[in-house]
mmCIF file of C-alpha atoms and ligand atoms in Angstrom:
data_model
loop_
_atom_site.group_PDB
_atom_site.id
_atom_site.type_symbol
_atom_site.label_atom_id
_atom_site.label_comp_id
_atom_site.label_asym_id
_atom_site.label_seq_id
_atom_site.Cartn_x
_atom_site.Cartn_y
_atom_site.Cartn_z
ATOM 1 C CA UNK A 20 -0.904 -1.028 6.946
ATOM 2 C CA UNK A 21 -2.041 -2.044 3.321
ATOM 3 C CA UNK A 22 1.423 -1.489 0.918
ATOM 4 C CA UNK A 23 1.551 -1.572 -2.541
ATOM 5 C CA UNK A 24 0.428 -5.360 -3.006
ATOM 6 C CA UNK A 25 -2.319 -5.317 -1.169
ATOM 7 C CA UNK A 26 -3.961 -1.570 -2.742
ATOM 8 C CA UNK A 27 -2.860 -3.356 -6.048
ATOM 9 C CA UNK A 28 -5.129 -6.158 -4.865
ATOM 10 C CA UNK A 29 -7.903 -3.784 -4.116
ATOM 11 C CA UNK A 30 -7.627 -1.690 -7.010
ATOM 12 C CA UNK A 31 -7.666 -5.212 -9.504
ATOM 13 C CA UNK A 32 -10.616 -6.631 -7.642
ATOM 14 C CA UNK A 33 -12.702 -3.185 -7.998
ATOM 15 C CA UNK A 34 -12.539 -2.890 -11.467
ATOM 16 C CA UNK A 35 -15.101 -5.474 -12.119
ATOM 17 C CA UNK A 36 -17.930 -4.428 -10.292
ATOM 18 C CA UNK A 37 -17.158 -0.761 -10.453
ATOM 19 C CA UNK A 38 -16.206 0.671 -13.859
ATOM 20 C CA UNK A 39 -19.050 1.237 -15.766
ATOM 21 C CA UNK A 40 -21.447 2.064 -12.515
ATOM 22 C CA UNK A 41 -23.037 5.861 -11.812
ATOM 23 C CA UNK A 42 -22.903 6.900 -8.161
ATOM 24 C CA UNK A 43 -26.374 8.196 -7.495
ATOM 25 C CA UNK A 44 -25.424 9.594 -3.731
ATOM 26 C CA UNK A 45 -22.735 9.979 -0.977
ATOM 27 C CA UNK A 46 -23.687 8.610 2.571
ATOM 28 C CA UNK A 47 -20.757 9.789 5.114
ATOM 29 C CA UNK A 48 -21.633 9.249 8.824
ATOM 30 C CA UNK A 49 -17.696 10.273 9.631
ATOM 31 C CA UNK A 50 -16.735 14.288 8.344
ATOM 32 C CA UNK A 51 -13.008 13.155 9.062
ATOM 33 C CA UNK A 52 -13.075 10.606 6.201
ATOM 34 C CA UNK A 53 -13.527 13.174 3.318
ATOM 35 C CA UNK A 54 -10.352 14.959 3.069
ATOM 36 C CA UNK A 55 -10.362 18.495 0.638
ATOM 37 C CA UNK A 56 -13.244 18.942 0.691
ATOM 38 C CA UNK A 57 -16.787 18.398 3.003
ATOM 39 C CA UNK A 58 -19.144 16.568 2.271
ATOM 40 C CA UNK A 59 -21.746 18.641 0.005
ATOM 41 C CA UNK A 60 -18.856 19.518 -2.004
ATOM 42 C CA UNK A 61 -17.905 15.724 -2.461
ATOM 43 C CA UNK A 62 -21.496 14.815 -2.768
ATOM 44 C CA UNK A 63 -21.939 17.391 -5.812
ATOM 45 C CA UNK A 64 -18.337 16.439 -8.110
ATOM 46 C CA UNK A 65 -19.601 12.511 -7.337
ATOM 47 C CA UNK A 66 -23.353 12.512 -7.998
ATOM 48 C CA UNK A 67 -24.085 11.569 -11.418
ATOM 49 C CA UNK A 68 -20.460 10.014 -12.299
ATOM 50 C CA UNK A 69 -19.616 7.030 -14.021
ATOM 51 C CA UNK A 70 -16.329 5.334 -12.916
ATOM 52 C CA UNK A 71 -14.719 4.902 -16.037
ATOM 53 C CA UNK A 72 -11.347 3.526 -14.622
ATOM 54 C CA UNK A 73 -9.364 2.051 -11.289
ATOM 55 C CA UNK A 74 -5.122 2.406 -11.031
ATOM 56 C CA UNK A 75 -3.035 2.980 -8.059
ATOM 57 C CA UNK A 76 -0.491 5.142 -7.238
ATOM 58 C CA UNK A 77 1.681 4.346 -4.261
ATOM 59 C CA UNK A 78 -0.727 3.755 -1.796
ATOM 60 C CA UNK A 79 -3.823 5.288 -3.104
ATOM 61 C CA UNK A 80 -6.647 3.784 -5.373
ATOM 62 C CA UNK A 81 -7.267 6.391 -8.274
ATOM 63 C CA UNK A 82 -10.917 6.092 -9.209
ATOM 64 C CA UNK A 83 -11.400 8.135 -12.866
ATOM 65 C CA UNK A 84 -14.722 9.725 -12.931
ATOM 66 C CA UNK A 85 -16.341 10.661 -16.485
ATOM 67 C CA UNK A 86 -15.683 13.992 -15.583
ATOM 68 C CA UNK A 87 -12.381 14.270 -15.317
ATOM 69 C CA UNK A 88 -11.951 14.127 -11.545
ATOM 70 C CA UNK A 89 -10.580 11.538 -9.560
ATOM 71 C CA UNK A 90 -12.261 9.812 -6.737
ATOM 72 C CA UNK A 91 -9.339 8.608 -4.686
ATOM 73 C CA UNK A 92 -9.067 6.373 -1.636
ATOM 74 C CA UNK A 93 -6.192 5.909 1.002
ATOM 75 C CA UNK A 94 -6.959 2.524 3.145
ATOM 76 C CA UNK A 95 -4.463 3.500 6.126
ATOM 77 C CA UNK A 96 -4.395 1.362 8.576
ATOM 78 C CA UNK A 97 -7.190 -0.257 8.662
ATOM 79 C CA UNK A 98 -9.316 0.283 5.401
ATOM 80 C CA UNK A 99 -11.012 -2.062 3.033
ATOM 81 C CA UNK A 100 -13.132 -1.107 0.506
ATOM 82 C CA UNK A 101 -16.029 -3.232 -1.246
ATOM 83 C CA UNK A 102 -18.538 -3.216 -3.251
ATOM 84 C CA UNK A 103 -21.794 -5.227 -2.404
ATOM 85 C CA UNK A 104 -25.851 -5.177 -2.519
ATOM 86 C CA UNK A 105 -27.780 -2.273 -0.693
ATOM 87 C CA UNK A 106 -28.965 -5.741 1.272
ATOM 88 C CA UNK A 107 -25.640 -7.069 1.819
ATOM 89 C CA UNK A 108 -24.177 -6.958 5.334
ATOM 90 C CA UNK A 109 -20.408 -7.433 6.711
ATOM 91 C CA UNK A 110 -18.603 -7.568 9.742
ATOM 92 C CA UNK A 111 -16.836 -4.647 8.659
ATOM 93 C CA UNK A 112 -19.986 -2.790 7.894
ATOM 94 C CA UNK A 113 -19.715 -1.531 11.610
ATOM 95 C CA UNK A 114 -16.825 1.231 10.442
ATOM 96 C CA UNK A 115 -18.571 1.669 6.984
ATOM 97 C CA UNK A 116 -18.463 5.552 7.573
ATOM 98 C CA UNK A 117 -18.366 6.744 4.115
ATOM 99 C CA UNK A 118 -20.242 4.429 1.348
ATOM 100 C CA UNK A 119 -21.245 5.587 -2.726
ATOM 101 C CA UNK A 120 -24.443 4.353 -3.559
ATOM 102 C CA UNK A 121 -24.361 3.216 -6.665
ATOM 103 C CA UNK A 122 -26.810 2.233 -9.819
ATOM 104 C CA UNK A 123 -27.940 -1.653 -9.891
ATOM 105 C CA UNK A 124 -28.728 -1.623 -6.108
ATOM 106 C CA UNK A 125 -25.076 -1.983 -5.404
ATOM 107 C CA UNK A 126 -22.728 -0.023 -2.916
ATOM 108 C CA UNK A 127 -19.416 0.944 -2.682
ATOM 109 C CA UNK A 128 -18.086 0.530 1.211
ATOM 110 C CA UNK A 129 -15.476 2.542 2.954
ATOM 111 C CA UNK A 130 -14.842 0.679 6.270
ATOM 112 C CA UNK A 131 -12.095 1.907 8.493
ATOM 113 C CA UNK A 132 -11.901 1.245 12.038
ATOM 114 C CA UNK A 133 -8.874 3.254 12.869
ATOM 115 C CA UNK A 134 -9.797 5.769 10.850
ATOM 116 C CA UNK A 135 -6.100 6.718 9.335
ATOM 117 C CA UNK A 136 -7.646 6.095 5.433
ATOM 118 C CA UNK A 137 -9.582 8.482 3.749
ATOM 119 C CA UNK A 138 -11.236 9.902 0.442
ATOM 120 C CA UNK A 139 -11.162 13.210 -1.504
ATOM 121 C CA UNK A 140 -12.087 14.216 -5.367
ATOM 122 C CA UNK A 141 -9.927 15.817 -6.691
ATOM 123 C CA UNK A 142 -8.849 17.547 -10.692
ATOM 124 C CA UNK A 143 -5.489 15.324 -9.960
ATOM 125 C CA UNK A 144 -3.507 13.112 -8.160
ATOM 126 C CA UNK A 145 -0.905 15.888 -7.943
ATOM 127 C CA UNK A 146 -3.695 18.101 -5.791
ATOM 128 C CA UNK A 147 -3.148 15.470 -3.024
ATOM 129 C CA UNK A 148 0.387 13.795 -3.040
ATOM 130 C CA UNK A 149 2.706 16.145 -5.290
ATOM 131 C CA UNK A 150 5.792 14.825 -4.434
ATOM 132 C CA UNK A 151 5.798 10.243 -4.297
ATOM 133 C CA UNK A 152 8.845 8.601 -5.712
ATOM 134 C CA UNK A 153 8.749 6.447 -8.562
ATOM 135 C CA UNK A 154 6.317 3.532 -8.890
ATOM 136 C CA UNK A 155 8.930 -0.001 -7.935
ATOM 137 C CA UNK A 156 7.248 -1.625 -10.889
ATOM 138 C CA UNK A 157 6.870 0.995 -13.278
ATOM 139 C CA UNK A 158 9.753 1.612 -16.006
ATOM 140 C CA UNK A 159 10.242 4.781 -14.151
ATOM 141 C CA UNK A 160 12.005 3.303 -11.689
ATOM 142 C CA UNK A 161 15.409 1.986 -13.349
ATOM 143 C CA UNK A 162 18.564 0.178 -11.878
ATOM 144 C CA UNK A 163 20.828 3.021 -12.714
ATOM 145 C CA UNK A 164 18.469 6.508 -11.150
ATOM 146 C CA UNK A 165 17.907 4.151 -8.159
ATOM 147 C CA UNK A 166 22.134 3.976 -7.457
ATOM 148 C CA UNK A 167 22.021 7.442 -8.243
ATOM 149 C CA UNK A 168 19.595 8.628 -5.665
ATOM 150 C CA UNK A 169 21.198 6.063 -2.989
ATOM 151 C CA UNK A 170 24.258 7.911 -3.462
ATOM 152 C CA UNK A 171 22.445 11.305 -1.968
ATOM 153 C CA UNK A 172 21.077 9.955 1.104
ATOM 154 C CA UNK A 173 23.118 9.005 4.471
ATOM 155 C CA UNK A 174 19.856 6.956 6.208
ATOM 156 C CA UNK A 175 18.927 3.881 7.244
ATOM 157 C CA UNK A 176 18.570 2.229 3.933
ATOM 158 C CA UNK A 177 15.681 0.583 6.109
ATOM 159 C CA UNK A 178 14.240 4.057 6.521
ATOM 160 C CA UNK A 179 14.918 5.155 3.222
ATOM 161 C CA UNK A 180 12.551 2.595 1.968
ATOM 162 C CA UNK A 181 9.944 3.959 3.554
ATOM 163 C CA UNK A 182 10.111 7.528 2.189
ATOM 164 C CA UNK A 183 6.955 7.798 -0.118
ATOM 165 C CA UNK A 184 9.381 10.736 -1.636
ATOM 166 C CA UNK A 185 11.968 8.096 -2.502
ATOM 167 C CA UNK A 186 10.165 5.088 -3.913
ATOM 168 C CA UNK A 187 6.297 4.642 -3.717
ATOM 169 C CA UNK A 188 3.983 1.937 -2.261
ATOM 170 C CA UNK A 189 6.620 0.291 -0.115
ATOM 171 C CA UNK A 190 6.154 0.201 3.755
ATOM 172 C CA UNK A 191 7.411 -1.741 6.698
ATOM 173 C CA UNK A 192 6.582 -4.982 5.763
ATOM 174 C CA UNK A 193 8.126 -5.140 1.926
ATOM 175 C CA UNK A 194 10.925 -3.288 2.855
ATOM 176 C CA UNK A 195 12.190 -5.826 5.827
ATOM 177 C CA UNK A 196 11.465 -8.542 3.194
ATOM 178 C CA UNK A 197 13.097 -6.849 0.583
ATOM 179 C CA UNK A 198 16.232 -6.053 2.333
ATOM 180 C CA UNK A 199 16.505 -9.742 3.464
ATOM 181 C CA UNK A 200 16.264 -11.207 0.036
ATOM 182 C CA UNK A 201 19.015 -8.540 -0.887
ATOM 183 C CA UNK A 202 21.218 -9.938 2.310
ATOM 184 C CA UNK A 203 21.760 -5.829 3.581
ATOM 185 C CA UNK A 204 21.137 -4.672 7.320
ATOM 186 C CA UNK A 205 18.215 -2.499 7.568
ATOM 187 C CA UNK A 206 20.750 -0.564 9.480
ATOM 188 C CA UNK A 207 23.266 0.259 6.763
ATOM 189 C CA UNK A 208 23.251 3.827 5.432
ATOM 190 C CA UNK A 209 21.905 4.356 1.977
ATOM 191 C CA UNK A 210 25.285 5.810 0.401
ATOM 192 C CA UNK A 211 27.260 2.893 2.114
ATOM 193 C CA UNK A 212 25.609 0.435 -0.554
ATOM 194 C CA UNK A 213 27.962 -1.295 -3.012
ATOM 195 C CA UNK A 214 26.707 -2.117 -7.141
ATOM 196 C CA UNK A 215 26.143 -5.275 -6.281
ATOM 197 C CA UNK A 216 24.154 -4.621 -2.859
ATOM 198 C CA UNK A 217 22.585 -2.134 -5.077
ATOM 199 C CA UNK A 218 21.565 -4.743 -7.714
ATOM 200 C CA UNK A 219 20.421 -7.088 -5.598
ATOM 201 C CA UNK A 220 18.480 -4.832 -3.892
ATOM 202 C CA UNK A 221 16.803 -3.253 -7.094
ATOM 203 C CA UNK A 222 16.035 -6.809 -8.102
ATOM 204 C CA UNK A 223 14.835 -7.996 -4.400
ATOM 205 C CA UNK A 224 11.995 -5.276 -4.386
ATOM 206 C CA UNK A 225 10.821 -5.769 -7.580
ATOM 207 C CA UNK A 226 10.423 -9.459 -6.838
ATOM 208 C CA UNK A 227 9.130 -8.771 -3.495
ATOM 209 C CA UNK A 228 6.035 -6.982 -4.549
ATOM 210 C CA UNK A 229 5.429 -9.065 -7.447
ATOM 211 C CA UNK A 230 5.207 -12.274 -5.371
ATOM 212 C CA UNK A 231 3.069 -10.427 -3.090
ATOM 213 C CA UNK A 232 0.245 -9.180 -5.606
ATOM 214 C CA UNK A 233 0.066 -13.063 -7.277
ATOM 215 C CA UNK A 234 -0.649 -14.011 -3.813
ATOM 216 C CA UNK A 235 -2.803 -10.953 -3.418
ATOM 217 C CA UNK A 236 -1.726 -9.066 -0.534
ATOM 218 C CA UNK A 237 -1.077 -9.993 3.091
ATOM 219 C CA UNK A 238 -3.707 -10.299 5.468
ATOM 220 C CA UNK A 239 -2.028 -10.430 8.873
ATOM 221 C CA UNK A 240 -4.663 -8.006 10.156
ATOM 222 C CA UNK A 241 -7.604 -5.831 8.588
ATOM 223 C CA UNK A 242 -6.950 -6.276 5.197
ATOM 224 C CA UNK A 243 -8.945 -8.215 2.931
ATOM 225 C CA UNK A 244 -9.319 -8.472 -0.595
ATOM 226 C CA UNK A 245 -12.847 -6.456 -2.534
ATOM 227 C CA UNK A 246 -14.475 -10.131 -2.044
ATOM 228 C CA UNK A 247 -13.522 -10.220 2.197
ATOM 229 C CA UNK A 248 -11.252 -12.946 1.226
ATOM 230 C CA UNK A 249 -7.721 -13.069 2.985
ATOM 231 C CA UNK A 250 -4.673 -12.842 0.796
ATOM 232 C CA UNK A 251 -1.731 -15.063 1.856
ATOM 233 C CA UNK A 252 1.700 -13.245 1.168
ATOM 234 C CA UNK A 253 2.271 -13.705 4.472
ATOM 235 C CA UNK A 254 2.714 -16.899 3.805
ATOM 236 C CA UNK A 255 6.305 -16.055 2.077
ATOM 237 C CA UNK A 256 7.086 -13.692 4.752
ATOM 238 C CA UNK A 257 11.328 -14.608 5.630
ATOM 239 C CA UNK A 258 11.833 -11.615 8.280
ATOM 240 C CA UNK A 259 8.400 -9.891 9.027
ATOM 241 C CA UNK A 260 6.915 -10.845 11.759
ATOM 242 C CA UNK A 261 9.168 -13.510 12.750
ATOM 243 C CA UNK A 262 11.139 -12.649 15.580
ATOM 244 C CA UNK A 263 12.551 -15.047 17.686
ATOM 245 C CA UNK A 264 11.975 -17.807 15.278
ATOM 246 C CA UNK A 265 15.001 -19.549 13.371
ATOM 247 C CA UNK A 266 15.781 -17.531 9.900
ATOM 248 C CA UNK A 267 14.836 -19.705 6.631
ATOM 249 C CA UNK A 268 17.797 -19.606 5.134
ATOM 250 C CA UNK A 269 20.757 -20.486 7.972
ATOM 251 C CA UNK A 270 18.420 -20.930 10.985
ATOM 252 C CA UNK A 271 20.060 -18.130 13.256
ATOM 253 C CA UNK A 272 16.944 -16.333 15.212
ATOM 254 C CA UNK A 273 15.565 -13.355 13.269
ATOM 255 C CA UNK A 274 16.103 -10.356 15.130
ATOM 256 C CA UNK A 275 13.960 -7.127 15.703
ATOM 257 C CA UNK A 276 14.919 -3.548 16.570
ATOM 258 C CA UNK A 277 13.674 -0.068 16.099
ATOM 259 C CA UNK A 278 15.043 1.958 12.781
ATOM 260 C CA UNK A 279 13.047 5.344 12.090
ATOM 261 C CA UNK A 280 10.816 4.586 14.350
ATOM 262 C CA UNK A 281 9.652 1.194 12.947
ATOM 263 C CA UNK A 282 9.877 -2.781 13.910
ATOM 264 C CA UNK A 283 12.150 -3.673 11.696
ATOM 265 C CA UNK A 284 12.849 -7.471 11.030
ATOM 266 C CA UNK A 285 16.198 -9.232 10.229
ATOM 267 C CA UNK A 286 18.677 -12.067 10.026
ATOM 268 C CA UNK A 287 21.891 -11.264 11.821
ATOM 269 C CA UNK A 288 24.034 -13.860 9.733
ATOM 270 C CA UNK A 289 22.727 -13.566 6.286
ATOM 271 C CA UNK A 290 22.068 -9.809 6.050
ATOM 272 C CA UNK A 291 25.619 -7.743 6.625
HETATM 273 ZN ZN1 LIG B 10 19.722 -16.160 8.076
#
């Protein structure tokens, strides 16, 4: 599933050939997509806006619209969105089930195979997601109200991770890595975490993402980039996706089990 890097990714490679454009229709061969709202009703608060703006918050891509609304995107599993000529074709065209025609003979494309992603307008982000933790790499999210809030939970610090509610944008992949470059067991409950555990964590997520979006996402499935392009933060993957194969650091096999439901990766020796 696309994390924060790789929406970030998305939402950075949109801006270009999106802000400024007018949508001029709404062709959705998929009702399920449009969430809040069918598609008439979609069609109507879209047709005639200008996207004046692209950010992201957690996982969703926040398009502004000149009036006000927000035309917002969540890629799921399997989403990618583009932007390409009416004449353009691409493999992923196949699951292209909702797609914003645009002015200068250009189109914005929703393809999602799996069909977990979707898109709404609404007045604000609030309307859809009212209650996402604070953004990893926003100022919002300081050393000291992280501790705090670690203090009030007795999960999986694994599973904690993963709670939209607690901190945004992270998912199973960042949050293995994450907890390896902080040398804590997935396992460990949240409240069992001591300062410097704590610090290093704080500072291991932070780092994690960042290294991720300046190699611009990781494409180990269907993601791609707004171009098709592959990012390569898998490429600097220690834990995810490695099981079985010797650890980076000390060379003891990386280990996987199930916490909150999830794969979750890790290095017996180096993470306690
Ligand atoms: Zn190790």
């Amino acid at each position: 599933m696309p994390e924060l890097p790789e929406v970030e990714t998305v939402v950075r490679g949109l801006r270009e050939p999106l802000i400024g454009h007018k949508v001029l229709g709404v062709i959705c061969t998929q009702p399920k997509t449009i969430r809040h709202a069918d598609l008439a009703s979609m069609t109507a608060r879209l047709q005639g806006q200008k996207v004046i703006g692209i950010t992201r918050r957690a996982k969703y891509i926040l398009c502004q619209l000149s009036s006000g609304d927000l035309f917002i995107v969540h890629l799921g599993m399997s989403g990618r969105l583009y932007v390409v000529p009416d004449a353009a074709q691409r493999d992923s065209d196949r699951w292209a089930h909702l797609i914003l025609q645009l002015d200068g003979g250009q189109q914005l494309r929703f393809s999602d195979p799996r069909r977990f992603g979707f898109a709404a307008v609404v007045s604000t982000f609030n309307e859809l997601a009212p209650k996402i933790g604070p953004e990893p790499l926003s100022d919002d999210f300081t050393r000291a109200g992280f501790a705090e809030k670690l203090k009030r939970h007795h999960k999986a610090i694994k599973a904690l991770l993963l709670d939209q509610s607690f901190i945004a944008g992270v998912g199973n992949i960042y949050a293995d890595e994450s907890l390896f470059r902080a040398k804590i067991r997935p396992l460990r409950r949240a409240d069992s975490l001591r300062k410097a555990e704590i610090d290093r964590l704080y500072a291991a997520i932070r780092a994690v993402l960042e290294e991720a979006i300046a190699r611009h996402g990781a494409s180990i499935n269907w993601y791609r980039k707004v171009d098709g392009t592959a990012g390569d933060a898998q490429d600097n993957f220690y834990v995810y996706g490695r099981e079985g194969e010797p650890c980076l650091v000390c060379g003891t096999p990386i280990q996987k089990i199930v916490v909150g439901g999830r794969g979750t990766h890790f290095c017996p020796k180096c993470q306690k």
